[in-house]
């Protein structure tokens, strides 16, 4: 209920951010289904409508961004839609066209065209930016001499000699908690643990 400044990502008594899809434009009926899947709980159609409305009203910058992406997609019909991430890398949706009233495009060359729905575009941009942040950390670790042996989603595993474990842990935490130069001020934090073998 009290997560973040101004109860960011909250609605009613639930944290309802991107994990439950509201950040990517989920509507009430789909939200009911995802809510049950993720929490095991049930909410009524009225509760779902209230939560979706509350989330959207509390996150006006996000809903404006959805509309901006929708306009960009429509304006790209007949060509490619290009969106630059904060890192400078560009995400391209190719061969944008209208099909049965929807804007469609190819997120990956050679794939079948998909509906370019604003929530899905924002999800792609969010995940793309998260990937760039992770890569920035991986490159800094490599430069610092930390041997990365595995990374999965937002998790990194480094292998070090036993007598260097504490120093490596501190170094890793500092690197992964430092925002990239291209996104100054980004609040980042990480947790690190020491183990003899990989485990979730």
N, CA and C of each residue as an Amber inpcrd file, in Angstrom:
protein
   600
   0.8230000  -1.2030000   0.0000000   0.0000000   0.0000000   0.0000000
   0.8580000   1.2540000   0.0000000   2.0250000   1.1760000   0.6370000
   2.8760000   2.3580000   0.7380000   4.1260000   2.2560000  -0.1190000
   4.0540000   1.5290000  -1.2280000   5.2370000   1.3330000  -2.0680000
   5.5520000   2.5930000  -2.8510000   6.7370000   3.1220000  -2.6410000
   7.2300000   4.2140000  -3.4740000   6.5870000   5.5490000  -3.1970000
   7.1950000   6.6100000  -3.7180000   6.6230000   7.9420000  -3.5360000
   5.2580000   8.0300000  -4.1960000   4.3290000   8.6920000  -3.4880000
   2.9560000   8.8830000  -3.9870000   2.2830000   7.5560000  -4.3430000
   2.6200000   6.4990000  -3.6150000   2.0000000   5.1770000  -3.8160000
   2.1100000   4.7090000  -5.2640000   3.2620000   4.9260000  -5.8480000
   3.4780000   4.5640000  -7.2400000   3.2400000   3.0690000  -7.4440000
   2.6140000   2.7150000  -8.5330000   2.3400000   1.3380000  -8.9340000
   1.3270000   0.6490000  -8.0310000   0.5850000   1.3880000  -7.2290000
  -0.3810000   0.7530000  -6.3430000  -1.8040000   1.0750000  -6.7760000
  -2.6850000   0.1590000  -6.4800000  -4.1050000   0.4010000  -6.6710000
  -4.8370000  -0.3900000  -5.5990000  -5.8270000   0.1990000  -4.9730000
  -6.5090000  -0.4100000  -3.8240000  -5.4360000  -0.8640000  -2.8310000
  -5.4750000  -2.1200000  -2.3950000  -4.4740000  -2.6040000  -1.4450000
  -3.4270000  -3.4860000  -2.1090000  -3.3220000  -3.4030000  -3.4190000
  -2.4190000  -4.2970000  -4.1330000  -1.3330000  -3.5260000  -4.8540000
  -0.1300000  -4.0870000  -4.8400000   0.9060000  -3.5770000  -5.7280000
   0.5560000  -4.1310000  -7.0980000   0.3330000  -3.2670000  -8.0650000
  -0.1770000  -3.7110000  -9.3670000   0.6180000  -3.0640000 -10.4890000
   1.8870000  -3.3520000 -10.5340000   2.7350000  -2.7270000 -11.5500000
   2.8070000  -3.6250000 -12.7720000   3.9280000  -3.6020000 -13.4720000
   4.0460000  -4.3280000 -14.7320000   3.8960000  -5.8390000 -14.5850000
   4.2330000  -6.3950000 -13.4250000   4.0980000  -7.8520000 -13.2500000
   2.6530000  -8.2940000 -13.4400000   1.7080000  -7.4510000 -13.0660000
   0.3020000  -7.7930000 -13.2680000  -0.2470000  -7.1540000 -14.5380000
   0.6110000  -6.5280000 -15.3370000   0.2150000  -6.0700000 -16.6540000
  -0.3710000  -4.6830000 -16.7580000  -0.6840000  -4.0310000 -15.6460000
  -1.3220000  -2.7220000 -15.7400000  -0.3970000  -1.6980000 -16.3890000
   0.8920000  -1.8270000 -16.1690000   1.8480000  -0.9090000 -16.7810000
   1.9150000  -1.0570000 -18.2860000   1.3860000  -2.1590000 -18.7890000
   1.3970000  -2.4000000 -20.2310000  -0.0080000  -2.3490000 -20.8260000
  -0.9230000  -1.6710000 -20.1380000  -2.2260000  -1.3760000 -20.7020000
  -3.2850000  -2.4480000 -20.5680000  -3.0950000  -3.3860000 -19.6480000
  -4.0810000  -4.4520000 -19.4720000  -5.4470000  -3.8780000 -19.1150000
  -6.4970000  -4.4130000 -19.7360000  -7.8660000  -4.0110000 -19.4300000
  -8.4280000  -4.8280000 -18.2810000  -9.6350000  -4.4640000 -17.7940000
 -10.2100000  -5.1140000 -16.6130000 -10.3840000  -6.6280000 -16.7170000
 -10.9120000  -7.1450000 -17.8280000 -11.1760000  -8.5880000 -17.8950000
  -9.8780000  -9.3900000 -17.8890000  -8.8990000  -8.9440000 -18.6470000
  -7.6070000  -9.6440000 -18.6640000  -6.9110000  -9.4940000 -17.3070000
  -7.0880000  -8.3240000 -16.6770000  -6.4960000  -8.1050000 -15.3650000
  -7.0590000  -9.0930000 -14.3440000  -8.3660000  -9.3640000 -14.3990000
  -8.9730000 -10.3440000 -13.4890000  -8.2940000 -11.7010000 -13.6360000
  -8.0800000 -12.1010000 -14.8800000  -7.4680000 -13.3980000 -15.1640000
  -6.0200000 -13.4560000 -14.6670000  -5.2370000 -12.4110000 -14.9680000
  -3.8280000 -12.3710000 -14.5370000  -3.7430000 -12.2990000 -13.0180000
  -4.6340000 -11.5190000 -12.4050000  -4.6480000 -11.3900000 -10.9480000
  -4.8260000 -12.7600000 -10.3000000  -5.7850000 -13.5330000 -10.8060000
  -6.0410000 -14.8700000 -10.2520000  -4.8340000 -15.7800000 -10.4680000
  -4.2650000 -15.7080000 -11.6550000  -3.1040000 -16.5500000 -11.9880000
  -1.9150000 -16.2590000 -11.0800000  -1.6450000 -14.9640000 -10.8150000
  -0.4540000 -14.5810000 -10.0520000  -0.6610000 -14.6500000  -8.5460000
  -1.8830000 -14.3560000  -8.0860000  -2.0860000 -14.2760000  -6.6360000
  -2.9020000 -15.4280000  -6.0730000  -3.6390000 -16.1400000  -6.9450000
  -4.5300000 -17.1870000  -6.4740000  -5.8340000 -16.6240000  -5.9290000
  -5.9390000 -15.3000000  -5.8890000  -7.1410000 -14.6580000  -5.3600000
  -8.1300000 -14.3340000  -6.4630000  -9.3130000 -13.9390000  -6.0460000
 -10.3740000 -13.5800000  -6.9860000 -10.7850000 -12.1390000  -6.7350000
 -11.0540000 -11.4070000  -7.8090000 -11.6210000 -10.0790000  -7.6930000
 -12.8210000 -10.0030000  -8.6400000 -13.7540000  -9.1390000  -8.3070000
 -14.9570000  -8.9900000  -9.1380000 -14.6360000  -8.1170000 -10.3500000
 -15.5370000  -8.1500000 -11.3250000 -15.3810000  -7.3030000 -12.5100000
 -15.3470000  -5.8310000 -12.0950000 -16.1740000  -5.4560000 -11.1240000
 -16.2050000  -4.0670000 -10.6440000 -14.8720000  -3.6880000  -9.9920000
 -14.3350000  -4.5960000  -9.1610000 -13.0340000  -4.3220000  -8.5320000
 -11.9540000  -4.1600000  -9.5920000 -11.9670000  -5.0280000 -10.6020000
 -10.9730000  -4.9550000 -11.6750000 -11.0720000  -3.6220000 -12.4100000
 -12.2960000  -3.2040000 -12.7180000 -12.4990000  -1.9170000 -13.3890000
 -11.9730000  -0.7680000 -12.5350000 -12.2580000  -0.8150000 -11.2300000
 -11.7920000   0.2310000 -10.3200000 -10.2690000   0.2610000 -10.2460000
  -9.6520000  -0.9170000 -10.1720000  -8.1930000  -0.9890000 -10.0750000
  -7.5150000  -0.4830000 -11.3420000  -8.0460000  -0.8760000 -12.4810000
  -7.4740000  -0.4180000 -13.7550000  -7.6090000   1.0970000 -13.8700000
  -8.7930000   1.6130000 -13.5600000  -9.0190000   3.0590000 -13.6210000
  -8.1110000   3.8010000 -12.6430000  -8.0010000   3.2790000 -11.4060000
  -7.1670000   3.8960000 -10.3770000  -5.7030000   3.9270000 -10.8130000
  -5.2340000   2.8140000 -11.3490000  -3.8360000   2.7430000 -11.8030000
  -3.5800000   3.7620000 -12.9110000  -4.4770000   3.8120000 -13.8910000
  -4.2790000   4.7200000 -15.0180000  -4.3710000   6.1870000 -14.5850000
  -5.3090000   6.4900000 -13.6910000  -5.4330000   7.8640000 -13.1970000
  -4.2130000   8.2800000 -12.3770000  -3.5800000   7.3230000 -11.7120000
  -2.4130000   7.6070000 -10.8680000  -1.1100000   7.6410000 -11.6640000
  -1.1590000   7.2470000 -12.9250000   0.0650000   7.1450000 -13.7340000
  -0.1430000   7.8260000 -15.0860000  -0.4510000   9.1240000 -15.0200000
  -0.7610000   9.8780000 -16.2340000   0.4090000   9.9330000 -17.2230000
   1.6280000  10.0240000 -16.7330000   2.7740000  10.0480000 -17.6560000
   2.8410000   8.7570000 -18.4670000   2.5230000   7.6440000 -17.8110000
   2.5370000   6.3590000 -18.5060000   1.4290000   6.2900000 -19.5530000
   0.2170000   6.7050000 -19.2020000  -0.8800000   6.6320000 -20.1730000
  -0.6300000   7.5840000 -21.3450000   0.0100000   8.7230000 -21.0750000
   0.3910000   9.6350000 -22.1650000   1.4170000   8.9700000 -23.0790000
   2.3320000   8.2140000 -22.4840000   3.3490000   7.5160000 -23.2760000
   2.7060000   6.4480000 -24.1580000   1.6920000   5.7410000 -23.6340000
   0.9660000   4.7650000 -24.4680000   0.3890000   5.4670000 -25.6950000
  -0.2630000   6.6100000 -25.4630000  -0.8860000   7.3310000 -26.5810000
   0.1660000   7.8110000 -27.5800000   1.2990000   8.2390000 -27.0480000
   2.3970000   8.6800000 -27.9330000   2.8670000   7.5290000 -28.8160000
   3.0080000   6.3310000 -28.2460000   3.4410000   5.1660000 -29.0210000
   2.3770000   4.7590000 -30.0430000   1.1150000   4.9240000 -29.6710000
   0.0230000   4.6130000 -30.6070000   0.0660000   5.5540000 -31.8130000
   0.2860000   6.8570000 -31.5490000   0.3870000   7.8200000 -32.6460000
   1.5990000   7.5310000 -33.5220000   2.7150000   7.1720000 -32.9000000
   3.9300000   6.8610000 -33.6560000   3.7060000   5.6550000 -34.5560000
   3.0410000   4.6220000 -34.0320000   2.7570000   3.4190000 -34.8280000
   1.8880000   3.7770000 -36.0300000   0.8230000   4.5410000 -35.8000000
  -0.0710000   4.9220000 -36.9050000   0.6590000   5.7910000 -37.9260000
   1.5340000   6.6550000 -37.4450000   2.2960000   7.5300000 -38.3420000
   3.3870000   6.8030000 -39.1110000   3.6660000   5.5620000 -38.7370000
   4.7260000   4.7840000 -39.4000000   4.1890000   3.8670000 -40.4930000
   2.8620000   3.8630000 -40.6880000   2.2530000   2.9980000 -41.7090000
   2.8900000   3.3030000 -43.0640000   3.2990000   2.2330000 -43.7470000
   3.9570000   2.3800000 -45.0430000   5.4680000   2.3860000 -44.9520000
   6.0050000   2.2340000 -43.7490000   7.4610000   2.2210000 -43.5690000
   7.8350000   1.4350000 -42.3290000   8.8770000   1.8750000 -41.6350000
   9.3200000   1.2550000 -40.3990000   9.0480000   2.2050000 -39.2330000
   8.7790000   1.6580000 -38.0860000   8.6450000   2.4440000 -36.8590000
   9.9360000   2.2750000 -36.0810000  10.5810000   3.3760000 -35.7540000
  11.8420000   3.3310000 -35.0170000  11.6980000   4.1020000 -33.7080000
  12.1380000   3.4660000 -32.6120000  12.0850000   4.1080000 -31.2990000
  13.4680000   3.9880000 -30.6720000  14.0410000   5.1240000 -30.3120000
  15.3730000   5.1240000 -29.7140000  15.2690000   4.9550000 -28.2020000
  16.0380000   4.0060000 -27.6670000  16.1030000   3.7890000 -26.2210000
  17.0300000   4.8210000 -25.5930000  16.9640000   5.0090000 -24.2770000
  17.8550000   5.9780000 -23.6240000  19.3380000   5.7150000 -23.8880000
  19.7050000   4.4640000 -24.1550000  21.1020000   4.1140000 -24.4140000
  21.5630000   4.5670000 -25.7920000  20.6050000   4.8830000 -26.6740000
  20.9400000   5.2400000 -28.0430000  20.6320000   4.1140000 -29.0240000
  20.4210000   2.9020000 -28.5260000  20.0590000   1.7920000 -29.4090000
  18.6330000   2.0010000 -29.8950000  18.3520000   1.5610000 -31.1150000
  17.0380000   1.7550000 -31.7100000  16.3120000   0.4290000 -31.8420000
  15.0480000   0.4210000 -31.4440000  14.1790000  -0.7300000 -31.6850000
  13.3750000  -0.4080000 -32.9400000  13.3680000  -1.3550000 -33.8700000
  12.7050000  -1.1350000 -35.1610000  11.5920000  -2.1510000 -35.3560000
  10.4230000  -1.6390000 -35.7410000   9.3020000  -2.4780000 -36.1610000
   9.1890000  -2.2850000 -37.6720000   9.4110000  -3.3550000 -38.4170000
   9.4930000  -3.2540000 -39.8730000   8.1280000  -3.4630000 -40.5470000
   8.0500000  -2.9180000 -41.7670000   6.8820000  -3.1500000 -42.6360000
   5.5630000  -2.8270000 -41.9340000   5.4760000  -1.6710000 -41.3420000
   4.2680000  -1.2750000 -40.6250000   3.1420000  -1.0230000 -41.6360000
   1.9880000  -1.6260000 -41.3850000   0.8410000  -1.4540000 -42.2860000
  -0.4550000  -1.6290000 -41.4970000  -1.5650000  -1.3690000 -42.1520000
  -2.8710000  -1.5650000 -41.5440000  -3.4010000  -2.9260000 -41.9800000
  -3.9470000  -3.6800000 -41.0280000  -4.5600000  -4.9690000 -41.3360000
  -5.8080000  -5.1170000 -40.4890000  -6.9450000  -5.1760000 -41.1400000
  -8.2370000  -5.3270000 -40.4620000  -8.4300000  -4.2850000 -39.3650000
  -8.0250000  -3.0540000 -39.6470000  -8.2200000  -1.9530000 -38.7110000
  -7.1350000  -1.7940000 -37.6680000  -6.1720000  -2.7180000 -37.6370000
  -5.0760000  -2.6350000 -36.6620000  -3.7670000  -2.2780000 -37.3570000
  -2.9100000  -1.5640000 -36.6280000  -1.5610000  -1.3090000 -37.1170000
  -0.7250000  -2.5400000 -36.7720000  -0.0470000  -3.1090000 -37.7700000
   0.7990000  -4.2800000 -37.5480000   2.1910000  -4.0120000 -38.0860000
   3.1580000  -4.7560000 -37.5580000   4.5440000  -4.6380000 -37.9990000
   5.3280000  -5.8370000 -37.5230000   6.5740000  -5.9170000 -37.9720000
   7.4400000  -7.0420000 -37.6260000   8.4880000  -6.5920000 -36.5990000
   8.3720000  -7.0410000 -35.3350000   9.3970000  -6.6870000 -34.3470000
  10.7340000  -7.3550000 -34.6560000  10.6860000  -8.5030000 -35.3120000
  11.9040000  -9.2310000 -35.6910000  11.8070000  -9.5350000 -37.1760000
  12.8700000  -9.2300000 -37.9200000  12.8680000  -9.4900000 -39.3590000
  12.5720000 -10.9620000 -39.6150000  11.6730000 -11.2250000 -40.5510000
  11.3410000 -12.6010000 -40.8990000  10.1620000 -13.1610000 -40.1240000
   9.7970000 -12.5300000 -39.0100000   8.6450000 -12.9930000 -38.2380000
   7.3560000 -12.5080000 -38.8760000   6.2700000 -13.1820000 -38.5470000
   4.9580000 -12.7340000 -39.0140000   4.6340000 -11.3890000 -38.3650000
   3.9440000 -10.5130000 -39.0880000   3.5670000  -9.2150000 -38.4990000
   2.6530000  -9.4040000 -37.2940000   2.8120000  -8.5190000 -36.2990000
   1.9670000  -8.5380000 -35.1040000   1.3290000  -7.1780000 -34.9170000
   0.2420000  -7.1770000 -34.1780000  -0.4220000  -5.9140000 -33.8530000
   0.5340000  -5.0510000 -33.0370000   0.7110000  -3.8110000 -33.4600000
   1.5530000  -2.8760000 -32.7230000   0.6790000  -2.1130000 -31.7320000
   0.3710000  -2.7910000 -30.6570000  -0.4600000  -2.2500000 -29.5990000
   0.4370000  -1.4520000 -28.6600000  -0.0100000  -0.2940000 -28.2160000
   0.8360000   0.6070000 -27.4330000   1.4040000  -0.0550000 -26.1810000
   0.5990000  -0.8660000 -25.4840000   1.0900000  -1.5380000 -24.2780000
   2.2210000  -2.4960000 -24.5850000   2.1280000  -3.2240000 -25.7050000
   3.1870000  -4.1650000 -26.0900000   4.4460000  -3.4130000 -26.4970000
   4.2760000  -2.2770000 -27.1680000   5.4440000  -1.4680000 -27.5480000
   6.1600000  -0.9810000 -26.2980000   5.3890000  -0.4710000 -25.3220000
   5.9960000   0.0070000 -24.0690000   6.6940000  -1.1410000 -23.3410000
   6.0990000  -2.3390000 -23.3740000   6.7550000  -3.5010000 -22.7630000
   8.0830000  -3.7860000 -23.4590000   8.1030000  -3.7480000 -24.7940000
   9.3580000  -3.9600000 -25.5330000  10.4060000  -2.9230000 -25.1500000
   9.9890000  -1.6590000 -25.0450000  10.9260000  -0.5900000 -24.6910000
  11.4450000  -0.7570000 -23.2660000  10.5580000  -1.1580000 -22.3650000
  10.9520000  -1.3790000 -20.9730000  11.9720000  -2.5090000 -20.8740000
  11.6580000  -3.6250000 -21.5250000  12.5710000  -4.7760000 -21.4840000
  13.8760000  -4.4670000 -22.2060000  13.7870000  -3.7240000 -23.3090000
  15.0000000  -3.3360000 -24.0320000  15.9020000  -2.4630000 -23.1820000
  15.3010000  -1.5280000 -22.4520000  16.0860000  -0.6550000 -21.5820000
  16.6910000  -1.4460000 -20.4260000  15.9160000  -2.3780000 -19.8590000
  16.4390000  -3.2270000 -18.7740000  17.6430000  -4.0280000 -19.2660000
  17.5580000  -4.5240000 -20.4850000  18.6680000  -5.2760000 -21.0770000
  19.9010000  -4.3840000 -21.2140000  19.7020000  -3.1450000 -21.6500000
  20.8300000  -2.2250000 -21.8250000  21.4970000  -1.9060000 -20.4830000
  20.6920000  -1.7790000 -19.4300000  21.2350000  -1.5130000 -18.0910000
  22.0700000  -2.7040000 -17.6300000  21.5520000  -3.9160000 -17.8590000
  22.2970000  -5.1170000 -17.4850000  23.6040000  -5.2030000 -18.2620000
  23.5670000  -4.9550000 -19.5540000  24.7750000  -5.0190000 -20.3880000
  25.8040000  -3.9940000 -19.9170000  25.3360000  -2.8020000 -19.5630000
  26.2490000  -1.7860000 -19.0380000  26.9840000  -2.3230000 -17.8080000
  26.2510000  -2.9650000 -16.9050000  26.8610000  -3.5610000 -15.7170000
  27.8240000  -4.6930000 -16.0670000  27.4260000  -5.5390000 -17.0130000
  28.2890000  -6.6550000 -17.4230000  29.6170000  -6.1420000 -17.9850000
  29.5530000  -5.0990000 -18.8080000  30.7830000  -4.5400000 -19.3890000
  31.6710000  -3.9240000 -18.3130000  31.0420000  -3.2640000 -17.3290000
  31.8160000  -2.6880000 -16.2200000  32.4550000  -3.7890000 -15.3740000
  31.7230000  -4.9000000 -15.1820000  32.2990000  -6.0240000 -14.4270000
  33.4940000  -6.6040000 -15.1520000  33.3450000  -6.7810000 -16.4530000
  34.4460000  -7.3250000 -17.2580000  35.6670000  -6.4080000 -17.1560000
  35.4430000  -5.1070000 -17.2670000  36.5360000  -4.1370000 -17.1830000
  37.2090000  -4.1770000 -15.8080000  36.4050000  -4.4570000 -14.7650000
  36.9300000  -4.5060000 -13.3990000  37.6260000  -5.8420000 -13.0930000
  37.5730000  -6.7790000 -14.0380000  38.2400000  -8.0600000 -13.8390000
  37.3780000  -9.1280000 -13.1930000  36.0620000  -8.8730000 -13.0550000
  35.1670000  -9.8960000 -12.5150000  34.7980000 -10.8660000 -13.6380000
  34.9110000 -12.1470000 -13.3670000  34.6520000 -13.1670000 -14.3990000
  33.1810000 -13.5800000 -14.3680000  32.4150000 -13.0490000 -15.3100000
  30.9910000 -13.3900000 -15.4150000  30.8830000 -14.7470000 -16.0970000
  30.2370000 -15.6960000 -15.4180000  30.0900000 -17.0380000 -15.9920000
  28.6550000 -17.3330000 -16.4180000  27.7080000 -16.4800000 -16.0040000
  26.3110000 -16.7310000 -16.3080000  25.4930000 -15.4850000 -16.0140000
  24.4990000 -15.2240000 -16.8560000  23.4920000 -14.2250000 -16.4960000
  22.1530000 -14.6800000 -17.0430000  21.1290000 -14.5160000 -16.2020000
  19.7670000 -14.9300000 -16.5360000  18.8430000 -13.7780000 -16.1590000
  18.1400000 -13.2310000 -17.1480000  17.2460000 -12.0920000 -16.9300000
  18.0080000 -10.9680000 -16.2250000  17.7150000 -10.7170000 -14.9490000
  18.3750000  -9.6290000 -14.2270000  19.3650000 -10.1590000 -13.1900000
  19.8270000 -11.3650000 -13.3910000  20.7180000 -12.0140000 -12.4260000
  22.0720000 -12.2820000 -13.0820000  23.1430000 -11.9950000 -12.3330000
  24.4990000 -12.1890000 -12.8370000  25.2560000 -13.0900000 -11.8770000
  26.0190000 -14.0310000 -12.4220000  26.8530000 -14.9090000 -11.5990000
  28.3070000 -14.6770000 -11.9950000  29.1250000 -14.3810000 -10.9950000
  30.5650000 -14.2570000 -11.2250000  31.2800000 -15.3340000 -10.4170000
  32.3910000 -15.7730000 -10.9370000  33.1870000 -16.8000000 -10.2600000
  34.5030000 -16.1660000  -9.8370000  34.8190000 -16.2940000  -8.5430000
  36.0500000 -15.7160000  -8.0020000  36.7190000 -16.7060000  -7.0560000
  37.9910000 -16.4580000  -6.8000000  38.7160000 -17.2860000  -5.8250000
  38.1570000 -17.0140000  -4.4420000  38.2380000 -18.0330000  -3.6070000
  37.6180000 -17.9560000  -2.2850000  38.1260000 -16.7870000  -1.4540000
  39.4050000 -16.4680000  -1.5730000  39.9650000 -15.3820000  -0.7600000
  39.6050000 -13.9930000  -1.3110000  38.9200000 -13.9490000  -2.4580000
  38.5310000 -12.6680000  -3.0640000  37.0150000 -12.4300000  -3.0180000
  36.3030000 -13.3390000  -2.3670000  34.8440000 -13.3150000  -2.4040000
  34.2590000 -12.0090000  -1.8610000  34.6810000 -11.5800000  -0.6940000
  34.0960000 -10.3790000  -0.0820000  34.3540000  -9.1290000  -0.9210000
  35.5900000  -8.9920000  -1.4270000  35.9120000  -7.8400000  -2.2720000
  35.0910000  -7.8670000  -3.5610000  34.9680000  -9.0530000  -4.1610000
  34.2130000  -9.1850000  -5.4090000  32.7400000  -8.8570000  -5.1740000
  32.1950000  -9.2960000  -4.0500000  30.7870000  -9.0150000  -3.7290000
  30.5600000  -7.5110000  -3.6200000  31.4430000  -6.8170000  -2.8980000
  31.3180000  -5.3660000  -2.7570000  31.4210000  -4.6670000  -4.1140000
  32.3740000  -5.1360000  -4.9230000  32.5870000  -4.5450000  -6.2390000
  31.3660000  -4.7450000  -7.1420000  30.8300000  -5.9490000  -7.1190000
  29.6490000  -6.2590000  -7.9330000  28.4620000  -5.3980000  -7.5070000
  28.2470000  -5.2790000  -6.1990000  27.1260000  -4.4700000  -5.6990000
  27.2770000  -3.0090000  -6.1120000  28.4840000  -2.5020000  -6.0530000
  28.7200000  -1.1070000  -6.4360000  28.4600000  -0.9030000  -7.9300000
  28.9690000  -1.8170000  -8.7480000  28.7830000  -1.7050000 -10.2000000
  27.3030000  -1.7830000 -10.5690000  26.6040000  -2.7750000 -10.0260000
  25.2110000  -2.9810000 -10.4120000  24.2580000  -1.9540000  -9.7860000
  24.7450000  -1.1550000  -8.8470000  23.9250000  -0.1040000  -8.2410000
  24.2640000   1.2750000  -8.8010000  25.1200000   1.3110000  -9.8200000
  25.5200000   2.5740000 -10.4380000  24.8200000   2.7310000 -11.7770000
  24.1120000   3.8240000 -11.9350000  23.3690000   4.0660000 -13.1810000
  24.3240000   4.2460000 -14.3520000  23.9180000   3.8070000 -15.5390000
  24.7340000   4.0530000 -16.7310000  24.8820000   5.5480000 -16.9870000
  25.9490000   5.9320000 -17.6780000  26.1760000   7.3510000 -17.9870000
  25.0210000   7.9430000 -18.7830000  24.3650000   7.1110000 -19.5990000
  23.2980000   7.6040000 -20.4690000  21.9380000   7.6920000 -19.7430000
  21.9110000   7.3360000 -18.4460000  20.6640000   7.4350000 -17.6860000
  20.9700000   7.9090000 -16.2660000  21.6130000   9.0870000 -16.1440000
  22.0050000   9.5540000 -14.8150000  20.7830000   9.7580000 -13.9160000
  20.9730000   9.4340000 -12.6470000  19.8910000   9.6070000 -11.6890000
  18.9560000   8.4240000 -11.5760000  19.1320000   7.4090000 -12.4350000
  18.2740000   6.2300000 -12.3520000  18.5030000   5.5260000 -11.0190000
  17.4550000   5.3250000 -10.2110000  17.6520000   4.6310000  -8.9380000
  17.8420000   3.1250000  -9.1730000  19.0010000   2.6240000  -8.8300000
  19.3030000   1.2070000  -8.9870000  19.7460000   0.6340000  -7.6510000
  19.4170000  -0.6090000  -7.4360000  19.8830000  -1.3340000  -6.2540000
  20.0310000  -2.7930000  -6.6380000  20.8370000  -3.5060000  -5.9030000
  20.9780000  -4.9370000  -6.1700000  21.2310000  -5.6670000  -4.8580000
  21.0130000  -6.9590000  -4.9020000  21.3350000  -7.8340000  -3.7790000
  22.3520000  -8.8360000  -4.2910000  23.3420000  -9.1340000  -3.4820000
  24.3440000 -10.1250000  -3.8680000  24.4800000 -11.1500000  -2.7570000
  24.7090000 -12.3750000  -3.1400000  24.9530000 -13.4060000  -2.1310000
  26.1100000 -14.2830000  -2.5940000  26.7230000 -14.9100000  -1.6330000
  27.8780000 -15.7770000  -1.8910000  27.4140000 -17.2160000  -1.7830000
  27.7990000 -18.0360000  -2.7580000  27.3980000 -19.4450000  -2.7570000
  28.4900000 -20.2820000  -3.4150000  28.5060000 -21.5590000  -3.0570000
  29.4680000 -22.4900000  -3.6560000  29.0270000 -22.9420000  -5.0340000
  27.7110000 -22.8420000  -5.2930000  27.1730000 -23.2570000  -6.5900000
  25.9510000 -22.4060000  -6.8990000  25.5640000 -22.3890000  -8.1620000
  24.4280000 -21.5780000  -8.5810000  23.1350000 -22.1460000  -8.0360000
  22.2580000 -21.2580000  -7.6160000  20.9250000 -21.6420000  -7.1580000
  20.0300000 -20.4380000  -7.1270000  18.7440000 -20.6420000  -7.3290000
  17.7910000 -19.5200000  -7.2960000  17.5390000 -19.1000000  -5.8690000
